[in-house]
Coordinates of N, CA and C in Angstrom, one line a residue:
M1 N 0.6 -0.9 -0.1 CA 0.3 0.0 -0.3 C 1.3 1.3 0.0
D2 N 0.3 2.6 -0.7 CA 2.0 3.5 -1.6 C 1.0 4.8 -1.0
I3 N -0.3 4.6 0.5 CA -1.0 5.9 0.8 C -0.2 7.0 0.7
Y4 N 1.0 6.6 1.3 CA 2.1 8.2 2.4 C 1.6 8.6 0.6
R5 N 1.9 8.5 -0.2 CA 2.9 9.6 -1.7 C 1.7 10.8 -1.7
F6 N 0.4 10.0 -1.5 CA -0.9 10.4 -2.1 C -1.4 11.9 -0.1
F7 N -0.9 11.9 0.7 CA -0.7 13.1 1.6 C 0.9 13.9 1.5
H8 N 1.7 13.1 0.8 CA 2.9 14.6 1.2 C 2.7 15.1 0.4
P9 N 3.4 16.1 0.6 CA 3.7 17.6 -0.6 C 4.8 17.9 -1.3
H10 N 5.9 16.9 -1.4 CA 6.8 16.3 -2.0 C 6.7 15.1 -3.9
H11 N 5.7 15.0 -2.6 CA 5.1 13.4 -4.1 C 3.9 14.3 -4.7
N12 N 3.6 15.4 -3.9 CA 2.6 16.3 -4.9 C 2.6 17.2 -4.5
P13 N 3.3 18.9 -4.7 CA 3.8 19.5 -5.0 C 1.8 20.4 -4.3
R14 N 1.0 19.8 -5.6 CA -0.3 20.8 -4.8 C -1.0 21.4 -3.1
L15 N -0.4 20.1 -3.2 CA -0.7 20.0 -1.5 C -1.0 20.9 -0.5
V16 N 1.0 21.0 -0.7 CA 1.2 22.4 0.1 C 0.5 23.3 0.7
N17 N -0.6 23.9 -0.4 CA -1.2 24.7 0.3 C -2.7 24.4 0.4
T18 N -3.4 22.6 0.7 CA -4.9 22.1 0.0 C -5.2 22.0 1.4
A19 N -6.0 22.1 1.5 CA -7.1 21.5 2.6 C -7.6 20.1 2.6
M20 N -6.9 19.5 3.5 CA -7.1 18.3 3.8 C -8.4 18.2 3.4
R21 N -8.4 17.4 2.7 CA -9.9 16.9 2.6 C -10.8 16.0 2.4
Y22 N -11.9 15.8 2.5 CA -12.8 14.1 3.1 C -12.8 12.8 2.6
T23 N -12.9 13.4 1.3 CA -11.7 11.7 0.6 C -10.4 10.7 1.7
E24 N -9.6 12.2 2.0 CA -8.7 11.2 2.1 C -9.0 11.1 2.8
L25 N -9.6 11.6 3.9 CA -10.0 12.2 4.9 C -10.8 10.2 5.7
S26 N -11.5 10.3 4.7 CA -11.9 8.7 4.5 C -11.3 8.1 4.5
E27 N -10.0 8.0 3.9 CA -8.9 7.0 3.1 C -8.3 6.7 4.2
L28 N -8.0 7.9 4.7 CA -7.0 7.4 5.5 C -7.5 6.1 7.3
L29 N -8.9 6.2 7.2 CA -9.7 5.9 8.1 C -9.9 4.0 7.4
Q30 N -10.0 3.7 6.8 CA -10.8 3.1 5.6 C -8.9 2.2 6.0
A31 N -7.7 2.6 5.4 CA -6.7 2.3 6.0 C -6.4 1.9 8.0
A32 N -6.7 3.1 8.5 CA -6.3 2.3 9.6 C -7.1 0.9 10.2
V33 N -8.2 1.1 9.9 CA -8.9 -0.4 10.3 C -8.0 -1.9 9.2
E34 N -8.2 -1.3 7.7 CA -7.6 -2.2 7.4 C -5.6 -3.2 8.4
L35 N -5.8 -2.0 8.6 CA -4.2 -2.5 9.7 C -3.9 -2.4 10.8
R36 N -6.0 -2.2 11.4 CA -6.5 -3.1 12.4 C -6.1 -4.9 12.2
K37 N -6.9 -4.6 11.3 CA -8.2 -5.8 11.0 C -6.7 -6.9 10.3
A38 N -5.0 -6.2 9.6 CA -4.3 -7.4 9.4 C -3.7 -7.5 10.7
L39 N -3.0 -6.4 12.3 CA -2.9 -7.3 13.3 C -3.7 -7.8 14.0
E40 N -5.3 -7.7 13.9 CA -5.8 -8.9 15.2 C -5.7 -10.6 14.0
R41 N -5.2 -10.7 12.9 CA -5.6 -11.9 12.6 C -3.8 -12.2 12.7
A42 N -2.5 -11.2 12.3 CA -1.6 -11.6 12.3 C -1.0 -11.5 14.5
Q43 N -1.9 -11.7 14.9 CA -1.8 -11.6 16.8 C -2.4 -13.3 16.8
Q44 N -3.6 -13.3 16.0 CA -4.6 -15.0 15.9 C -3.7 -15.8 15.3
R45 N -2.5 -15.3 14.6 CA -1.4 -16.8 13.9 C 0.1 -16.6 14.6
T46 N -0.1 -15.9 15.4 CA 0.9 -16.2 17.3 C 0.3 -16.9 17.7
S47 N -0.9 -16.8 18.1 CA -1.7 -17.6 19.6 C -1.9 -19.0 18.8
R48 N -1.9 -18.9 17.3 CA -1.6 -20.7 16.6 C 0.1 -21.3 16.5
Q49 N 0.7 -20.1 16.5 CA 1.5 -20.5 16.0 C 3.1 -19.7 16.8
P50 N 2.9 -19.7 18.4 CA 4.0 -18.5 18.5 C 4.9 -19.1 18.2
R51 N 6.1 -17.8 17.7 CA 7.2 -17.0 17.7 C 8.2 -17.0 18.5
P52 N 8.2 -17.4 19.9 CA 9.6 -16.3 21.4 C 10.2 -15.2 20.2
P53 N 10.2 -14.1 20.3 CA 10.1 -13.7 21.2 C 8.4 -13.3 21.6
I54 N 8.1 -13.2 20.4 CA 6.8 -12.1 20.3 C 5.2 -13.5 20.5
L55 N 4.5 -12.7 21.1 CA 3.1 -13.8 22.4 C 2.7 -13.0 21.2
P56 N 1.3 -14.2 21.1 CA -0.1 -13.7 20.8 C -0.8 -12.1 21.5
E57 N -0.3 -12.0 23.1 CA -0.4 -10.7 24.7 C 0.1 -9.0 23.3
H58 N 1.8 -9.3 22.5 CA 1.7 -8.0 22.4 C 1.1 -7.7 22.2
F59 N 0.3 -8.3 20.7 CA -0.9 -7.2 20.2 C -1.4 -7.0 20.9
A60 N -2.0 -6.9 21.9 CA -3.3 -5.8 22.5 C -2.9 -4.9 23.2
D61 N -1.7 -3.6 22.8 CA -1.8 -3.2 23.5 C -1.3 -2.2 21.9
I62 N -1.3 -3.2 20.7 CA -0.8 -2.0 19.9 C -2.8 -1.6 19.4
I63 N -2.8 -3.2 18.9 CA -4.5 -2.8 18.9 C -5.4 -1.8 19.2
K64 N -6.0 -1.8 20.0 CA -6.2 -1.5 20.7 C -5.2 -0.1 21.0
A65 N -4.3 0.6 21.0 CA -3.9 2.5 19.9 C -4.4 2.2 19.0
Q66 N -3.9 0.9 17.7 CA -5.3 1.4 16.5 C -6.1 1.9 16.5
R67 N -7.2 0.8 17.0 CA -8.7 2.1 17.9 C -8.1 2.3 17.6
F68 N -8.0 3.5 18.6 CA -7.5 5.0 19.2 C -7.8 5.8 18.0
I69 N -7.2 5.1 17.3 CA -6.6 5.8 15.8 C -7.9 5.9 14.8
E70 N -8.5 4.6 15.5 CA -9.7 4.3 15.0 C -10.3 5.8 14.7
A71 N -11.4 5.5 15.6 CA -12.1 6.8 16.3 C -11.7 7.9 16.1
S72 N -10.6 8.1 16.7 CA -10.3 9.8 16.3 C -10.7 9.9 14.4
L73 N -9.6 9.5 13.7 CA -10.8 9.6 12.7 C -11.4 9.2 11.7
Q74 N -12.3 8.8 12.9 CA -14.0 9.1 12.8 C -14.8 10.0 13.5
T75 N -13.2 9.8 14.2 CA -14.5 11.8 14.8 C -13.9 13.1 13.6
L76 N -12.6 12.8 13.0 CA -12.2 14.1 12.1 C -12.9 13.3 10.8
C77 N -13.5 12.6 10.2 CA -14.8 12.7 9.4 C -15.8 13.3 9.4
E78 N -16.1 13.2 11.0 CA -18.1 13.9 11.5 C -17.9 15.0 10.9
V79 N -16.9 15.9 11.3 CA -16.5 17.1 11.7 C -17.1 17.5 10.3
H80 N -16.2 17.2 9.8 CA -15.2 16.9 8.1 C -17.2 17.9 7.4
P81 N -16.5 19.4 7.5 CA -17.3 20.1 6.5 C -18.3 18.3 4.8
G82 N -17.1 18.3 4.4 CA -17.6 17.5 2.9 C -16.7 17.8 1.9
D83 N -16.4 17.5 0.8 CA -16.1 18.0 -0.5 C -17.2 18.5 -0.6
T84 N -16.5 19.4 -1.9 CA -17.3 20.5 -2.2 C -16.6 19.3 -4.2
T85 N -17.7 19.7 -5.6 CA -17.9 19.2 -6.2 C -16.2 19.3 -6.9
D86 N -16.0 20.4 -6.8 CA -14.4 21.0 -6.7 C -14.0 20.1 -6.7
E87 N -13.2 20.0 -5.5 CA -12.5 19.2 -4.8 C -12.7 17.6 -5.4
L88 N -13.8 17.5 -5.8 CA -14.2 16.1 -5.7 C -13.2 15.7 -7.8
E89 N -13.7 17.2 -8.0 CA -12.5 17.1 -9.4 C -11.1 16.9 -9.7
G90 N -11.4 17.7 -8.8 CA -9.3 18.4 -8.9 C -8.3 16.5 -8.1
I91 N -9.6 16.0 -6.9 CA -8.3 14.7 -6.8 C -8.5 13.4 -7.8
A92 N -9.9 13.2 -8.6 CA -9.9 12.8 -9.4 C -8.9 12.7 -10.7
T93 N -8.5 14.2 -10.7 CA -6.9 15.2 -12.0 C -5.5 14.0 -11.2
E94 N -5.0 14.3 -10.3 CA -4.4 14.1 -9.7 C -4.4 13.0 -9.4
R95 N -5.8 11.9 -9.2 CA -4.8 10.7 -8.9 C -5.5 10.0 -10.2
A96 N -6.1 10.5 -12.0 CA -5.4 9.6 -12.9 C -4.9 9.8 -13.6
S97 N -3.9 10.1 -13.6 CA -2.7 9.3 -14.0 C -1.2 8.2 -13.1
S98 N -2.0 7.7 -11.9 CA -1.5 7.0 -10.4 C -2.3 5.3 -11.3
S99 N -0.8 4.9 -11.1 CA -1.7 3.4 -11.4 C -2.5 3.3 -10.0
G100 N -3.1 2.0 -10.3 CA -4.1 1.6 -9.3 C -5.3 2.4 -8.3
W101 N -5.6 3.3 -9.3 CA -6.5 4.8 -9.2 C -7.6 4.8 -10.3
E102 N -7.9 4.2 -11.7 CA -8.4 4.0 -12.7 C -9.8 3.6 -12.5
A103 N -9.9 3.3 -11.7 CA -11.6 2.2 -11.5 C -11.9 3.5 -10.5
W104 N -11.5 4.1 -9.5 CA -12.1 4.8 -8.7 C -12.3 6.3 -9.8
T105 N -10.7 7.2 -10.2 CA -10.8 7.8 -11.2 C -12.4 8.0 -11.5
R106 N -13.1 6.9 -12.4 CA -13.7 6.9 -13.0 C -15.0 6.5 -12.6
N107 N -15.2 6.2 -11.0 CA -15.7 6.2 -10.6 C -16.8 7.9 -10.1
V108 N -16.0 8.1 -9.1 CA -16.0 9.2 -9.3 C -16.0 10.2 -10.2
Q109 N -15.5 10.4 -11.1 CA -16.3 10.7 -12.5 C -17.0 10.9 -12.9
A110 N -18.2 9.4 -13.0 CA -18.8 9.4 -13.2 C -19.8 10.4 -12.1
G111 N -20.1 10.4 -11.2 CA -20.9 10.8 -9.8 C -21.0 12.2 -10.4
I112 N -19.3 12.3 -10.5 CA -19.8 14.3 -10.7 C -20.4 14.8 -12.0
G113 N -19.7 14.5 -13.0 CA -21.3 14.5 -14.2 C -22.6 13.5 -14.1
G114 N -22.8 13.2 -13.2 CA -23.6 12.0 -12.6 C -24.9 13.3 -12.1
K115 N -24.5 14.4 -11.0 CA -25.6 15.5 -11.0 C -26.2 16.2 -11.2

């Protein structure tokens, strides 16, 4: 997963003067949820096949912290006013040439054009 490059101005200089968009916050939340699920699976695997010194209980605090991150991102999503059509078009334009975003870009552009 290479989500980092979509948030760092080094990879996209336009982001230096761009406020955080709702779409980006919701993507961060989705990535946080996916990371927690992966950590839970790692904990399950470790409980079936421990690999000392790494034990299943070592994941408990990490998973708890990850849930806090998810809740915090959810709060940010809830208070964000949402993306304007111009912001969505900007995101679609930024990502149109990035590999892995083709289908997403088409869906966003279809949604914008359908309004």
